[in-house]
Amino acid sequence: MVNMLSEDFAKLMKVLFRNYYRSANLEVSNIELREFGFQFFDKEGMVRHVSFKNAQELKQYLVNNVPAHVYYSTALYRDPSNQDMDQKGWLGADLVFDIDGDHLETESCRATELMTLECLGDALEEVEKLIDVLTDDFGFTERDLRVYFSGHRGFHVHIEGDEVKRLSDNERREIIDYLLMREFNTEHLIRRLRTRDVVLIDPKIRGVGGRVAEALHDIDAELLEELQSKRDKVPRNVMGRLSSLNGEISRKLAVHVDEVVTMDIHRLIRMHNSLHGKTGLRVAELGLGDLERGVEYVIDLATPFKKGSLTIRLLRRLPVRRVMGVDVAGDEGSIVKVPINIGIYLVMTGWGEFLD
């Protein structure tokens, strides 16, 4: 990052970030048991194995040092500042899911590395699918889930309850396998009960059976009707047709999370209410009502700097016309005046050069 930013722009960012942190809510659950890590505007690498007794200590650190990125551990430790991971004393870890547009194979997310509303919308769809599985299949309530905009092209979902704290990395892998529908077989949803078959593929059923029915309706509505109209036994040819669609149904229903993040019981992840040093946006907590209002609302909610504008020179021709919902026109070398949040983003990501 140090090679990318001019001295004047780095100073501007530090002033903006410092002023933000002076009044930010930095409460973190079990803060004294978590490790923190930081990256800075004016030096390379990460400073980690830092711990704080309370939110006030953390706030003072952020105001004094003004990091570009703030991370904390999903794990809880007896001695979080110990630099020897084996000596930290692992006590458990939150269950965390990361949905990142950089990893989604959708047309909108593949089209450009820039943050667009279209790609963020695709990521939001995955969040909604994840919430459905966690509540309908795993039995979590909406109150158990904490949803955050990541500050860039995705979202994080945290579960901090005691029931997940001691899950091993292998147990978390099983959850990932379920979300990704690995080795899923629709025949498992047809159960033999004495002398008749019970078909658990029905849009009225909550959970995987209902989701499979919805997918099957889109893929082969006639086959779904045949399954629902069966008498005592599902015919062999119908079972064969259903089995042939396993792959297509799995791809349609899979929730595309970053499996490494979920399985890593020592993971550092962006701290909520911190600022993302690549975008200047806030890692904002979102209620389910916020998700329903769409990605433009999410971006607005996460934008801490709205007053003023920046003059920048485009270093490359932008591959899209709209950046975070704002029109930005110009070729390589063009000098443009843009809202401050758009200017911060384009300079921080190397698409623009700060002029004024």
Short mmCIF file of C-alpha atoms in Angstrom, two decimals:
data_model
loop_
_atom_site.label_atom_id
_atom_site.label_comp_id
_atom_site.label_asym_id
_atom_site.label_seq_id
_atom_site.Cartn_x
_atom_site.Cartn_y
_atom_site.Cartn_z
CA MET A 1 0.00 0.00 0.00
CA VAL A 2 2.89 2.35 0.76
CA ASN A 3 3.99 2.33 -2.90
CA MET A 4 0.50 3.13 -4.14
CA LEU A 5 -0.33 6.23 -2.12
CA SER A 6 1.19 9.68 -2.37
CA GLU A 7 2.29 11.27 0.89
CA ASP A 8 -0.50 13.87 0.67
CA PHE A 9 -3.18 11.26 0.11
CA ALA A 10 -1.89 9.06 2.94
CA LYS A 11 -2.08 12.09 5.26
CA LEU A 12 -5.65 12.78 4.14
CA MET A 13 -6.70 9.19 4.78
CA LYS A 14 -5.15 9.19 8.24
CA VAL A 15 -7.01 12.39 9.16
CA LEU A 16 -10.32 10.95 7.94
CA PHE A 17 -9.81 7.57 9.61
CA ARG A 18 -8.65 9.14 12.90
CA ASN A 19 -11.70 11.40 13.05
CA TYR A 20 -13.96 8.43 12.34
CA TYR A 21 -12.44 6.29 15.10
CA ARG A 22 -12.76 9.06 17.68
CA SER A 23 -16.55 8.60 17.71
CA ALA A 24 -16.97 5.02 16.44
CA ASN A 25 -18.64 2.27 18.45
CA LEU A 26 -15.84 -0.27 18.92
CA GLU A 27 -17.49 -2.72 21.30
CA VAL A 28 -16.33 -6.30 20.63
CA SER A 29 -17.61 -9.37 22.46
CA ASN A 30 -14.96 -11.02 24.67
CA ILE A 31 -12.49 -8.37 23.56
CA GLU A 32 -9.92 -9.29 26.22
CA LEU A 33 -9.72 -12.84 24.81
CA ARG A 34 -9.19 -11.90 21.16
CA GLU A 35 -6.04 -11.29 19.17
CA PHE A 36 -5.93 -8.18 16.97
CA GLY A 37 -3.97 -7.48 13.80
CA PHE A 38 -3.36 -4.27 11.85
CA GLN A 39 -2.05 -3.07 8.50
CA PHE A 40 -1.00 0.56 8.01
CA PHE A 41 -1.00 3.23 5.32
CA ASP A 42 2.70 3.97 5.56
CA LYS A 43 4.42 0.62 6.15
CA GLU A 44 4.32 -2.89 4.78
CA GLY A 45 3.28 -6.08 6.54
CA MET A 46 0.93 -6.78 9.43
CA VAL A 47 1.27 -6.09 13.12
CA ARG A 48 -0.52 -8.84 15.04
CA HIS A 49 -0.60 -10.62 18.42
CA VAL A 50 -1.99 -7.44 19.98
CA SER A 51 -4.64 -7.56 22.68
CA PHE A 52 -6.81 -5.04 24.55
CA LYS A 53 -8.56 -5.12 27.90
CA ASN A 54 -11.55 -3.11 26.71
CA ALA A 55 -13.00 -1.04 23.88
CA GLN A 56 -11.50 2.19 25.24
CA GLU A 57 -7.98 0.77 24.96
CA LEU A 58 -8.73 -0.32 21.40
CA LYS A 59 -10.12 3.11 20.50
CA GLN A 60 -7.02 4.82 21.86
CA TYR A 61 -4.80 2.54 19.78
CA LEU A 62 -6.76 3.25 16.60
CA VAL A 63 -6.78 7.00 17.14
CA ASN A 64 -3.05 7.10 17.93
CA ASN A 65 -1.86 4.72 15.20
CA VAL A 66 -4.57 5.03 12.52
CA PRO A 67 -4.33 1.64 10.77
CA ALA A 68 -5.69 1.11 7.28
CA HIS A 69 -7.10 -2.33 8.16
CA VAL A 70 -8.25 -3.75 11.50
CA TYR A 71 -8.68 -7.48 12.12
CA TYR A 72 -9.56 -9.57 15.12
CA SER A 73 -9.48 -13.28 15.81
CA THR A 74 -12.56 -15.42 15.48
CA ALA A 75 -10.88 -17.48 18.21
CA LEU A 76 -10.79 -16.77 21.92
CA TYR A 77 -7.51 -17.31 23.80
CA ARG A 78 -6.30 -17.30 27.40
CA ASP A 79 -3.25 -15.29 26.27
CA PRO A 80 -4.13 -13.62 22.94
CA SER A 81 -0.97 -11.47 22.78
CA ASN A 82 1.37 -14.48 22.97
CA GLN A 83 3.27 -14.71 19.67
CA ASP A 84 3.54 -18.50 19.91
CA MET A 85 0.23 -19.86 18.57
CA ASP A 86 0.64 -23.05 20.59
CA GLN A 87 0.97 -21.02 23.79
CA LYS A 88 -2.04 -18.75 23.28
CA GLY A 89 -4.39 -21.24 24.92
CA TRP A 90 -7.24 -21.74 22.43
CA LEU A 91 -10.65 -21.59 24.14
CA GLY A 92 -12.90 -21.90 21.10
CA ALA A 93 -13.85 -19.93 18.02
CA ASP A 94 -16.87 -18.23 16.49
CA LEU A 95 -18.38 -19.88 13.43
CA VAL A 96 -17.77 -17.43 10.57
CA PHE A 97 -18.75 -17.45 6.91
CA ASP A 98 -17.21 -15.21 4.24
CA ILE A 99 -18.99 -14.57 0.94
CA ASP A 100 -16.70 -12.65 -1.40
CA GLY A 101 -17.52 -11.40 -4.88
CA ASP A 102 -13.90 -12.08 -5.84
CA HIS A 103 -14.67 -15.80 -5.55
CA LEU A 104 -18.08 -15.86 -7.22
CA GLU A 105 -18.26 -17.21 -10.77
CA THR A 106 -21.11 -14.95 -11.82
CA GLU A 107 -21.03 -12.84 -14.94
CA SER A 108 -21.16 -9.60 -12.94
CA CYS A 109 -18.33 -10.55 -10.59
CA ARG A 110 -16.11 -11.95 -13.36
CA ALA A 111 -16.61 -8.83 -15.49
CA THR A 112 -14.41 -6.54 -13.40
CA GLU A 113 -12.40 -6.36 -10.20
CA LEU A 114 -14.07 -3.04 -9.42
CA MET A 115 -16.87 -3.02 -6.89
CA THR A 116 -20.18 -2.83 -8.73
CA LEU A 117 -23.72 -2.99 -7.42
CA GLU A 118 -24.36 -5.97 -9.70
CA CYS A 119 -21.56 -8.10 -8.21
CA LEU A 120 -22.46 -7.06 -4.69
CA GLY A 121 -26.04 -8.06 -5.48
CA ASP A 122 -24.85 -11.54 -6.45
CA ALA A 123 -22.99 -11.80 -3.13
CA LEU A 124 -26.12 -10.68 -1.29
CA GLU A 125 -28.09 -13.51 -2.92
CA GLU A 126 -25.58 -15.97 -1.50
CA VAL A 127 -26.00 -14.42 1.96
CA GLU A 128 -29.76 -14.91 1.74
CA LYS A 129 -29.25 -18.55 0.71
CA LEU A 130 -26.85 -19.03 3.63
CA ILE A 131 -29.30 -17.55 6.14
CA ASP A 132 -32.03 -19.90 4.87
CA VAL A 133 -29.80 -22.95 5.38
CA LEU A 134 -28.55 -21.86 8.81
CA THR A 135 -32.07 -21.21 10.09
CA ASP A 136 -34.09 -23.92 8.30
CA ASP A 137 -31.56 -26.78 8.32
CA PHE A 138 -29.26 -26.08 11.28
CA GLY A 139 -31.86 -24.59 13.60
CA PHE A 140 -30.20 -21.27 14.35
CA THR A 141 -32.50 -18.34 14.95
CA GLU A 142 -32.12 -14.98 13.24
CA ARG A 143 -30.96 -13.61 16.61
CA ASP A 144 -28.01 -16.03 16.53
CA LEU A 145 -26.68 -14.53 13.29
CA ARG A 146 -24.64 -11.36 12.92
CA VAL A 147 -24.40 -10.19 9.31
CA TYR A 148 -21.79 -7.65 8.19
CA PHE A 149 -20.93 -5.93 4.93
CA SER A 150 -17.21 -6.65 4.53
CA GLY A 151 -16.37 -3.13 3.37
CA HIS A 152 -15.55 -4.31 -0.16
CA ARG A 153 -17.19 -6.92 -2.40
CA GLY A 154 -18.82 -9.23 0.09
CA PHE A 155 -20.36 -10.10 3.42
CA HIS A 156 -19.52 -11.93 6.64
CA VAL A 157 -21.92 -13.95 8.78
CA HIS A 158 -20.89 -14.66 12.39
CA ILE A 159 -22.33 -17.07 14.94
CA GLU A 160 -20.89 -16.58 18.43
CA GLY A 161 -23.00 -18.96 20.52
CA ASP A 162 -21.49 -21.49 22.92
CA GLU A 163 -22.88 -24.34 20.80
CA VAL A 164 -20.37 -23.57 18.02
CA LYS A 165 -17.33 -22.42 19.99
CA ARG A 166 -15.71 -25.85 20.38
CA LEU A 167 -16.34 -27.12 16.85
CA SER A 168 -13.13 -28.57 15.39
CA ASP A 169 -11.82 -27.70 11.94
CA ASN A 170 -13.06 -31.08 10.68
CA GLU A 171 -16.55 -30.44 12.03
CA ARG A 172 -16.54 -27.05 10.35
CA ARG A 173 -15.48 -28.78 7.13
CA GLU A 174 -18.61 -30.93 7.33
CA ILE A 175 -20.72 -27.77 7.53
CA ILE A 176 -18.94 -26.44 4.44
CA ASP A 177 -19.53 -29.72 2.57
CA TYR A 178 -23.23 -29.42 3.39
CA LEU A 179 -23.41 -25.80 2.20
CA LEU A 180 -21.58 -26.65 -1.03
CA MET A 181 -23.87 -29.68 -1.57
CA ARG A 182 -20.92 -32.02 -2.00
CA GLU A 183 -21.94 -35.60 -2.81
CA PHE A 184 -25.58 -34.57 -2.55
CA ASN A 185 -28.03 -37.20 -3.76
CA THR A 186 -31.72 -36.43 -4.25
CA GLU A 187 -32.57 -40.08 -3.55
CA HIS A 188 -31.84 -39.38 0.13
CA LEU A 189 -35.02 -37.30 0.14
CA ILE A 190 -37.15 -40.30 -0.79
CA ARG A 191 -37.63 -42.59 2.21
CA ARG A 192 -39.09 -46.08 2.26
CA LEU A 193 -41.64 -46.32 5.09
CA ARG A 194 -43.02 -49.84 5.41
CA THR A 195 -44.83 -50.38 2.11
CA ARG A 196 -44.75 -46.87 0.67
CA ASP A 197 -42.31 -44.18 -0.38
CA VAL A 198 -42.32 -40.83 1.41
CA VAL A 199 -41.14 -38.02 -0.85
CA LEU A 200 -39.50 -35.17 1.05
CA ILE A 201 -39.26 -32.98 -2.04
CA ASP A 202 -42.05 -30.46 -1.70
CA PRO A 203 -42.14 -26.63 -1.82
CA LYS A 204 -44.22 -26.70 1.38
CA ILE A 205 -41.37 -28.30 3.34
CA ARG A 206 -38.85 -26.07 5.13
CA GLY A 207 -35.21 -26.89 4.61
CA VAL A 208 -33.42 -28.81 1.92
CA GLY A 209 -36.54 -30.64 0.68
CA GLY A 210 -38.29 -27.36 -0.05
CA ARG A 211 -35.23 -25.87 -1.74
CA VAL A 212 -34.78 -28.95 -3.93
CA ALA A 213 -38.45 -28.72 -4.94
CA GLU A 214 -38.01 -25.08 -5.94
CA ALA A 215 -34.90 -25.92 -7.95
CA LEU A 216 -36.61 -28.87 -9.58
CA HIS A 217 -39.57 -26.69 -10.52
CA ASP A 218 -37.19 -24.45 -12.46
CA ILE A 219 -35.32 -27.36 -14.05
CA ASP A 220 -38.06 -29.91 -14.75
CA ALA A 221 -41.51 -28.93 -13.45
CA GLU A 222 -43.07 -32.02 -15.00
CA LEU A 223 -40.78 -34.30 -12.99
CA LEU A 224 -41.73 -32.49 -9.79
CA GLU A 225 -45.41 -33.04 -10.56
CA GLU A 226 -44.77 -36.75 -11.11
CA LEU A 227 -43.03 -37.01 -7.74
CA GLN A 228 -45.86 -35.24 -5.96
CA SER A 229 -48.55 -37.36 -7.63
CA LYS A 230 -46.96 -40.74 -6.95
CA ARG A 231 -49.03 -43.37 -5.14
CA ASP A 232 -47.13 -45.87 -3.03
CA LYS A 233 -43.81 -46.20 -4.81
CA VAL A 234 -41.79 -43.83 -6.96
CA PRO A 235 -41.28 -45.55 -10.37
CA ARG A 236 -37.71 -46.54 -11.23
CA ASN A 237 -37.64 -44.34 -14.35
CA VAL A 238 -38.67 -41.30 -12.27
CA MET A 239 -35.91 -42.06 -9.76
CA GLY A 240 -33.44 -42.30 -12.61
CA ARG A 241 -34.47 -38.95 -14.07
CA LEU A 242 -34.23 -37.38 -10.62
CA SER A 243 -30.75 -38.81 -9.99
CA SER A 244 -29.53 -37.51 -13.34
CA LEU A 245 -30.26 -33.98 -12.12
CA ASN A 246 -28.18 -34.24 -8.91
CA GLY A 247 -25.33 -32.16 -10.32
CA GLU A 248 -27.56 -29.42 -11.70
CA ILE A 249 -29.61 -29.18 -8.51
CA SER A 250 -26.45 -29.08 -6.38
CA ARG A 251 -24.96 -26.26 -8.42
CA LYS A 252 -28.18 -24.28 -8.15
CA LEU A 253 -28.54 -24.69 -4.38
CA ALA A 254 -24.90 -24.57 -3.24
CA VAL A 255 -23.97 -21.62 -1.02
CA HIS A 256 -20.63 -20.28 -2.24
CA VAL A 257 -18.72 -19.41 0.91
CA ASP A 258 -14.95 -19.22 1.33
CA GLU A 259 -14.38 -22.59 2.94
CA VAL A 260 -10.90 -21.75 4.28
CA VAL A 261 -12.29 -18.90 6.41
CA THR A 262 -14.90 -21.13 8.05
CA MET A 263 -12.55 -24.04 8.74
CA ASP A 264 -9.70 -21.93 10.15
CA ILE A 265 -10.15 -21.92 13.94
CA HIS A 266 -7.41 -19.28 14.33
CA ARG A 267 -8.68 -16.89 11.64
CA LEU A 268 -8.28 -13.12 11.73
CA ILE A 269 -11.22 -11.34 10.14
CA ARG A 270 -12.16 -7.70 9.65
CA MET A 271 -13.50 -6.11 12.79
CA HIS A 272 -17.03 -4.78 12.54
CA ASN A 273 -17.32 -0.99 12.51
CA SER A 274 -13.71 -0.71 11.38
CA LEU A 275 -12.86 0.97 8.08
CA HIS A 276 -11.66 -0.96 5.06
CA GLY A 277 -8.36 0.56 3.95
CA LYS A 278 -8.94 -0.37 0.31
CA THR A 279 -12.33 1.31 -0.01
CA GLY A 280 -12.79 3.69 2.92
CA LEU A 281 -16.10 1.95 3.66
CA ARG A 282 -17.26 0.74 7.06
CA VAL A 283 -17.59 -2.92 7.97
CA ALA A 284 -21.25 -2.35 8.78
CA GLU A 285 -23.58 -4.62 10.70
CA LEU A 286 -26.78 -5.34 8.80
CA GLY A 287 -30.17 -6.38 10.04
CA LEU A 288 -32.27 -8.66 7.86
CA GLY A 289 -34.41 -5.64 7.00
CA ASP A 290 -31.28 -3.88 5.73
CA LEU A 291 -30.56 -6.82 3.42
CA GLU A 292 -34.06 -6.61 1.99
CA ARG A 293 -33.49 -2.95 1.07
CA GLY A 294 -30.77 -3.96 -1.39
CA VAL A 295 -27.13 -3.23 -2.08
CA GLU A 296 -27.47 0.50 -2.80
CA TYR A 297 -28.82 0.92 0.73
CA VAL A 298 -25.99 -1.23 2.10
CA ILE A 299 -23.35 0.93 0.40
CA ASP A 300 -24.99 4.10 1.68
CA LEU A 301 -25.15 2.69 5.21
CA ALA A 302 -21.46 1.75 5.06
CA THR A 303 -20.23 5.09 3.68
CA PRO A 304 -18.74 7.23 6.47
CA PHE A 305 -17.42 10.02 4.23
CA LYS A 306 -20.14 11.71 2.19
CA LYS A 307 -19.39 15.42 2.27
CA GLY A 308 -17.10 16.88 -0.36
CA SER A 309 -15.37 15.68 -3.50
CA LEU A 310 -11.92 14.71 -4.75
CA THR A 311 -10.18 15.59 -8.00
CA ILE A 312 -8.27 12.62 -9.37
CA ARG A 313 -6.50 11.58 -12.56
CA LEU A 314 -7.58 8.20 -13.93
CA LEU A 315 -4.56 5.95 -14.32
CA ARG A 316 -6.52 3.39 -16.34
CA ARG A 317 -9.69 3.38 -18.36
CA LEU A 318 -12.46 2.09 -16.12
CA PRO A 319 -14.01 -1.16 -17.40
CA VAL A 320 -17.45 -0.13 -16.11
CA ARG A 321 -19.39 3.12 -16.24
CA ARG A 322 -20.77 3.01 -12.72
CA VAL A 323 -18.64 2.56 -9.61
CA MET A 324 -20.61 1.81 -6.44
CA GLY A 325 -23.67 3.17 -8.22
CA VAL A 326 -22.04 6.45 -9.31
CA ASP A 327 -21.32 7.36 -12.95
CA VAL A 328 -17.60 7.95 -13.56
CA ALA A 329 -16.69 8.82 -17.14
CA GLY A 330 -13.20 9.26 -18.58
CA ASP A 331 -10.29 7.59 -20.33
CA GLU A 332 -6.81 6.93 -19.01
CA GLY A 333 -5.29 10.28 -18.05
CA SER A 334 -8.64 12.03 -17.67
CA ILE A 335 -8.98 14.41 -14.74
CA VAL A 336 -12.34 13.97 -13.02
CA LYS A 337 -14.06 15.37 -9.94
CA VAL A 338 -15.96 12.69 -8.04
CA PRO A 339 -17.71 12.31 -4.66
CA ILE A 340 -15.16 11.82 -1.89
CA ASN A 341 -16.09 8.19 -1.24
CA ILE A 342 -15.67 7.28 -4.93
CA GLY A 343 -12.37 9.16 -5.11
CA ILE A 344 -11.01 7.34 -2.06
CA TYR A 345 -11.97 4.01 -3.55
CA LEU A 346 -10.44 4.66 -6.98
CA VAL A 347 -7.16 5.97 -5.54
CA MET A 348 -6.85 3.22 -2.92
CA THR A 349 -7.39 0.52 -5.55
CA GLY A 350 -4.90 2.01 -8.01
CA TRP A 351 -7.36 3.24 -10.63
CA GLY A 352 -6.78 6.90 -9.88
CA GLU A 353 -4.18 9.40 -8.68
CA PHE A 354 -5.04 12.00 -6.05
CA LEU A 355 -4.70 15.61 -7.25
CA ASP A 356 -6.75 17.71 -4.83
#
